[in-house]
Amino acid sequence: MILIAPLLSLIAMGLIAAWGHRNIAPERAYLPLQWSADGTVNRQAPRLVAVSGIPVVMAVVMCLVAYLSRNNPGDRDMALIWISIIGPGIEAFYLALLARAVETDE
């Protein structure tokens, strides 16, 4: 039962990433990936890498949490639920920042 929340979370992050890939500056091949403290873009990445980085990292984190806390199911379940709640929000926030950076760059 507990594996439904992480799965739904990863699906939601994938849908958010697909929306961002399609709608954020579709004419650009590269999107900002990293910013400095003053807001300038330090690094850019191909579109697919830029929008799908967070879902991939969250999937790895979920797998690590599930594996490393396999002997303590209560803690594992609580950690996976929190990661599942926070993940889509982080992806949406990142894409909002990405859209703003692309908009102000043009």
Coordinates of C-alpha atoms in Angstrom, one line a residue:
M1 CA 0.0 0.0 0.0
I2 CA 2.8 2.4 0.9
L3 CA 4.3 2.1 -2.6
I4 CA 1.3 3.7 -4.2
A5 CA 2.2 7.2 -2.8
P6 CA 5.8 7.2 -4.3
L7 CA 4.5 5.8 -7.6
L8 CA 1.8 8.5 -7.8
S9 CA 4.3 11.1 -6.9
L10 CA 6.7 10.1 -9.6
I11 CA 3.9 10.0 -12.1
A12 CA 2.9 13.6 -11.1
M13 CA 6.5 14.8 -11.3
G14 CA 6.7 13.1 -14.8
L15 CA 3.6 14.9 -15.9
I16 CA 4.8 18.2 -14.6
A17 CA 8.1 17.7 -16.3
A18 CA 6.4 16.8 -19.6
W19 CA 4.3 19.9 -19.3
G20 CA 7.4 22.0 -18.7
H21 CA 9.2 20.4 -21.6
R22 CA 6.4 21.2 -24.0
N23 CA 5.5 24.7 -22.8
I24 CA 8.6 26.4 -21.4
A25 CA 10.4 28.1 -24.3
P26 CA 9.8 25.4 -26.9
E27 CA 12.1 27.1 -29.4
R28 CA 15.1 26.7 -27.2
A29 CA 17.3 23.6 -27.4
Y30 CA 19.0 24.4 -24.0
L31 CA 17.5 25.6 -20.8
P32 CA 19.1 27.0 -17.6
L33 CA 20.1 24.4 -15.1
Q34 CA 22.1 26.3 -12.5
W35 CA 22.1 29.8 -11.2
S36 CA 24.6 31.8 -9.2
A37 CA 23.7 33.7 -6.0
D38 CA 23.1 36.9 -8.0
G39 CA 20.7 35.2 -10.4
T40 CA 22.9 34.8 -13.5
V41 CA 22.8 31.5 -15.3
N42 CA 25.9 29.4 -14.7
R43 CA 25.0 26.3 -16.6
Q44 CA 22.6 25.2 -19.2
A45 CA 21.5 21.7 -20.2
P46 CA 19.5 20.1 -23.0
R47 CA 15.7 20.6 -22.6
L48 CA 15.0 17.0 -21.5
V49 CA 17.8 16.9 -18.9
A50 CA 16.8 20.3 -17.5
V51 CA 13.1 19.4 -16.9
S52 CA 13.6 15.8 -15.9
G53 CA 16.5 16.1 -13.4
I54 CA 14.4 16.4 -10.3
P55 CA 12.1 13.5 -11.0
V56 CA 15.1 11.3 -11.7
V57 CA 16.9 12.4 -8.5
M58 CA 13.7 11.9 -6.4
A59 CA 13.3 8.4 -7.8
V60 CA 16.9 7.6 -6.8
V61 CA 16.3 9.1 -3.3
M62 CA 13.1 7.0 -2.9
C63 CA 14.9 3.8 -3.9
L64 CA 17.7 4.6 -1.5
V65 CA 15.3 5.4 1.4
A66 CA 13.4 2.2 0.7
Y67 CA 16.6 0.1 0.6
L68 CA 18.5 1.6 3.5
S69 CA 15.5 1.6 5.9
R70 CA 14.2 -1.8 4.9
N71 CA 14.6 -3.1 8.5
N72 CA 12.5 -0.3 10.0
P73 CA 9.2 -0.2 8.0
G74 CA 7.6 2.6 10.1
D75 CA 10.4 5.1 9.4
R76 CA 10.6 4.0 5.8
D77 CA 6.9 4.5 5.2
M78 CA 7.0 8.0 6.8
A79 CA 10.0 9.0 4.8
L80 CA 8.5 7.8 1.6
I81 CA 5.3 9.6 2.3
W82 CA 7.1 12.9 3.0
I83 CA 9.2 12.6 -0.1
S84 CA 6.1 11.8 -2.1
I85 CA 4.4 14.9 -0.9
I86 CA 7.4 17.2 -1.3
G87 CA 8.6 16.0 -4.7
P88 CA 5.9 17.4 -7.0
G89 CA 6.1 20.7 -5.3
I90 CA 9.8 20.9 -5.8
E91 CA 9.4 20.1 -9.5
A92 CA 6.7 22.7 -9.9
F93 CA 8.7 25.3 -8.1
Y94 CA 11.8 24.6 -10.2
L95 CA 9.8 24.8 -13.4
A96 CA 8.3 28.2 -12.3
L97 CA 11.9 29.5 -11.7
L98 CA 13.0 28.0 -15.0
A99 CA 10.1 29.7 -16.8
R100 CA 10.8 33.0 -15.1
A101 CA 14.5 32.8 -16.0
V102 CA 13.8 32.1 -19.7
E103 CA 11.2 34.8 -19.8
T104 CA 13.5 37.5 -18.4
D105 CA 16.4 36.3 -20.6
E106 CA 14.5 36.8 -23.8

